[in-house]
Tab-separated table of C-alpha atoms in Angstrom:
chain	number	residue	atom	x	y	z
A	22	UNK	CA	0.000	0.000	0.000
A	23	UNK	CA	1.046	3.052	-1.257
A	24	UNK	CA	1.940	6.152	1.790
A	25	UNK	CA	2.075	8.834	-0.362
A	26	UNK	CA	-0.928	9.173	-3.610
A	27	UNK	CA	0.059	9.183	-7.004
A	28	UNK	CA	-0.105	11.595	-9.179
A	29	UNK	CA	-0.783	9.674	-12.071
A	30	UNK	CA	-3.743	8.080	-10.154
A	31	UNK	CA	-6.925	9.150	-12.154
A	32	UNK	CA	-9.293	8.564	-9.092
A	33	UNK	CA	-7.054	10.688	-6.777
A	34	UNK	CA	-6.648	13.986	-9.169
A	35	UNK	CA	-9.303	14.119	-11.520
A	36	UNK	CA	-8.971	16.615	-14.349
A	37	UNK	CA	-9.364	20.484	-13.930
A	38	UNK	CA	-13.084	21.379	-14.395
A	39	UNK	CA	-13.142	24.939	-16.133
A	40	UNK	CA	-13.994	27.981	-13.809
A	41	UNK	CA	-16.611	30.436	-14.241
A	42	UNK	CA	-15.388	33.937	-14.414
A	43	UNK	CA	-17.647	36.481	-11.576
A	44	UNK	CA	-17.390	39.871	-10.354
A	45	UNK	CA	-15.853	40.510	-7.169
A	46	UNK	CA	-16.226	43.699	-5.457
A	47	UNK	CA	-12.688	45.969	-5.003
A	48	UNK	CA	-10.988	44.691	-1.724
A	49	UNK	CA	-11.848	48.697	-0.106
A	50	UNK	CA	-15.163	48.281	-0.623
A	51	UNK	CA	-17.362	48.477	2.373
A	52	UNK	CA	-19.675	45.321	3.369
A	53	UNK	CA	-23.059	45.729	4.945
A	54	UNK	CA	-23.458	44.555	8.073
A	55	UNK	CA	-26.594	42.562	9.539
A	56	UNK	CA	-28.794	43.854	12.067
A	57	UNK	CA	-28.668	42.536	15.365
A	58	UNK	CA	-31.439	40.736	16.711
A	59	UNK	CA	-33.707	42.375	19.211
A	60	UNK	CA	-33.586	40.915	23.009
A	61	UNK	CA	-35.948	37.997	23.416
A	62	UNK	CA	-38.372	38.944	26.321
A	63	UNK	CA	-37.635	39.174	29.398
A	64	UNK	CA	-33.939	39.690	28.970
A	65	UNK	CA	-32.272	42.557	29.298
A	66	UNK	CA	-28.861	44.297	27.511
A	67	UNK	CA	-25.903	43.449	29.408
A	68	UNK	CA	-24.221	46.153	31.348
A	69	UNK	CA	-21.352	47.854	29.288
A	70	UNK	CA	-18.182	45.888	30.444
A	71	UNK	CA	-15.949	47.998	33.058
A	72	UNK	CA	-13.345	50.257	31.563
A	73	UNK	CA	-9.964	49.138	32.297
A	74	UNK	CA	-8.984	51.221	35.818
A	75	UNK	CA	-6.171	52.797	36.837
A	76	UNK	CA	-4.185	50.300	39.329
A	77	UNK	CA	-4.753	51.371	43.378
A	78	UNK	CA	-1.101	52.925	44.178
A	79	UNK	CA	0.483	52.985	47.738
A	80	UNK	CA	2.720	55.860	48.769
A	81	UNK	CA	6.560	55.236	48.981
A	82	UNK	CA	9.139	57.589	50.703
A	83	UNK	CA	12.630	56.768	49.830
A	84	UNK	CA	15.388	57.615	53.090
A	85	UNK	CA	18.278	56.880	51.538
A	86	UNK	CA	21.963	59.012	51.634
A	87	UNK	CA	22.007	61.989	49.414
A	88	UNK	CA	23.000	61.812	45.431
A	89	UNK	CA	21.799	57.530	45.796
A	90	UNK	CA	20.149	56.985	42.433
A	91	UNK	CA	16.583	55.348	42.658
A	92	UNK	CA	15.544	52.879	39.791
A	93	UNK	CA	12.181	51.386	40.284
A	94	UNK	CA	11.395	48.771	37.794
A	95	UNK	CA	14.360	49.103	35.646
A	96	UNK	CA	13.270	52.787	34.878
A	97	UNK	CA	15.035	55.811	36.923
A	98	UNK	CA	13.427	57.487	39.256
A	99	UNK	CA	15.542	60.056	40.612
A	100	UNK	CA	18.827	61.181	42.914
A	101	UNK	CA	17.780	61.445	46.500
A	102	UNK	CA	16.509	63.116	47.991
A	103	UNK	CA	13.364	63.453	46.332
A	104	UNK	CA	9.469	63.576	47.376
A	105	UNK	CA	7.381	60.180	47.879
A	106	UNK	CA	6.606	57.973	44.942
A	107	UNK	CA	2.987	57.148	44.520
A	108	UNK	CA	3.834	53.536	43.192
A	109	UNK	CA	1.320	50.880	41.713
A	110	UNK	CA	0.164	47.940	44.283
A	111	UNK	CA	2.333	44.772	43.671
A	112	UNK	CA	6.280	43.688	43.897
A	113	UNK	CA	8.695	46.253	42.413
A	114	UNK	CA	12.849	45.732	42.137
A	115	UNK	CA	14.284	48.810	43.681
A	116	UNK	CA	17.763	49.365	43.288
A	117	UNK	CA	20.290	51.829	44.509
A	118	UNK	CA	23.307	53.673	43.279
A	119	UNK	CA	25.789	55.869	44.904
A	120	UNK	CA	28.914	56.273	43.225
A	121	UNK	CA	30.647	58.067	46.231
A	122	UNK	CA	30.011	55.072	48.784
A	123	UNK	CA	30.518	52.620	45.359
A	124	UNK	CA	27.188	50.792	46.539
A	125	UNK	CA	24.632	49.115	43.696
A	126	UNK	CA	22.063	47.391	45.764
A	127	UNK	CA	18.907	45.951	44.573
A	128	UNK	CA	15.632	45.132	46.648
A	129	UNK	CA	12.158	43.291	46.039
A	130	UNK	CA	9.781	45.566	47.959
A	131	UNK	CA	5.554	45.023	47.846
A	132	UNK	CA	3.656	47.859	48.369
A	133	UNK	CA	-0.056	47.823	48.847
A	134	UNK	CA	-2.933	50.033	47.324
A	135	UNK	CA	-3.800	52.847	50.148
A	136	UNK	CA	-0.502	52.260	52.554
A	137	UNK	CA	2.422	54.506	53.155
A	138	UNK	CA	5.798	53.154	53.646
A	139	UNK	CA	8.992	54.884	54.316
A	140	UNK	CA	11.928	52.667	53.092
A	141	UNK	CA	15.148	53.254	54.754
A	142	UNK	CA	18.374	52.010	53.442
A	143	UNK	CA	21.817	52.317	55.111
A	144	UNK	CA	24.000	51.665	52.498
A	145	UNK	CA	27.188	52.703	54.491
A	146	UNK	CA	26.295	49.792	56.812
A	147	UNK	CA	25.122	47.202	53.956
C-alpha cells in the first residue's frame, strides 16, 4: 500500500473542471453589516463591560543618603533626595546607586494600594 498518492492516479486527481469567471467587489469596498437581533423577552442588555482602571497605588518615601540613584522597575526614578513615589500595588525591584560610597544594591519591595511606607536604606552599613 502506497503512503504517499500518485499523481498519475486518475481517481485521486481528476482533471481540472473549467472555472466560471464572476465579479468581485474591489478589496476597499465596504460590506453591509446585519442587524442585530432584538432581546428575546424578558432579557435585558448586558451592562457595558468595566473600563480598564487605573491600578490602586500605595505611597513610597525613599530615606536613603544623598546623590543615591533610585531605579524602580528598571526605569530611573531620581537622585535622592526626592518627594514620595505614589507607586502601583504589587512587587517592584528597587535598586540603589551611589557612586561616592561605590554601593549598587537591589531590593524586592511590595507595596499595597492605600498604605504609606517609608523605606530606609543604610547603604554605608550594607
Amino acid at each position: 500500500m502506497p503512503l504517499a498518492p500518485n499523481p498519475s492516479d486518475p481517481q485521486l486527481f481528476p482533471s481540472p473542471q473549467p472555472i466560471e469567471a464572476h465579479e468581485e467587489p474591489p478589496s476597499n469596498a465596504k460590506r453591509a453589516r446585519a442587524p442585530e437581533p432584538p432581546p428575546s423577552p424578558g432579557q435585558e442588555n448586558p451592562p457595558p463591560s468595566p473600563t480598564p482602571s487605573e491600578p490602586e497605588k500605595g505611597l513610597v518615601d525613599f530615606r536613603l543618603a544623598s546623590a543615591t540613584r533610585v531605579l524602580l522597575n528598571g526605569h530611573e526614578v531620581g537622585v535622592t533626595p526626592f518627594l514620595p513615589l505614589e507607586i502601583p500595588e504589587g512587587r517592584h525591584t528597587v535598586r540603589f546607586i551611589n557612586a561616592e560610597l561605590a554601593k549598587d544594591v537591589t531590593r524586592v519591595i511590595s507595596v499595597k494600594a492605600g498604605k504609606t511606607y517609608v523605606l530606609r536604606y543604610n547603604l554605608n552599613k550594607n
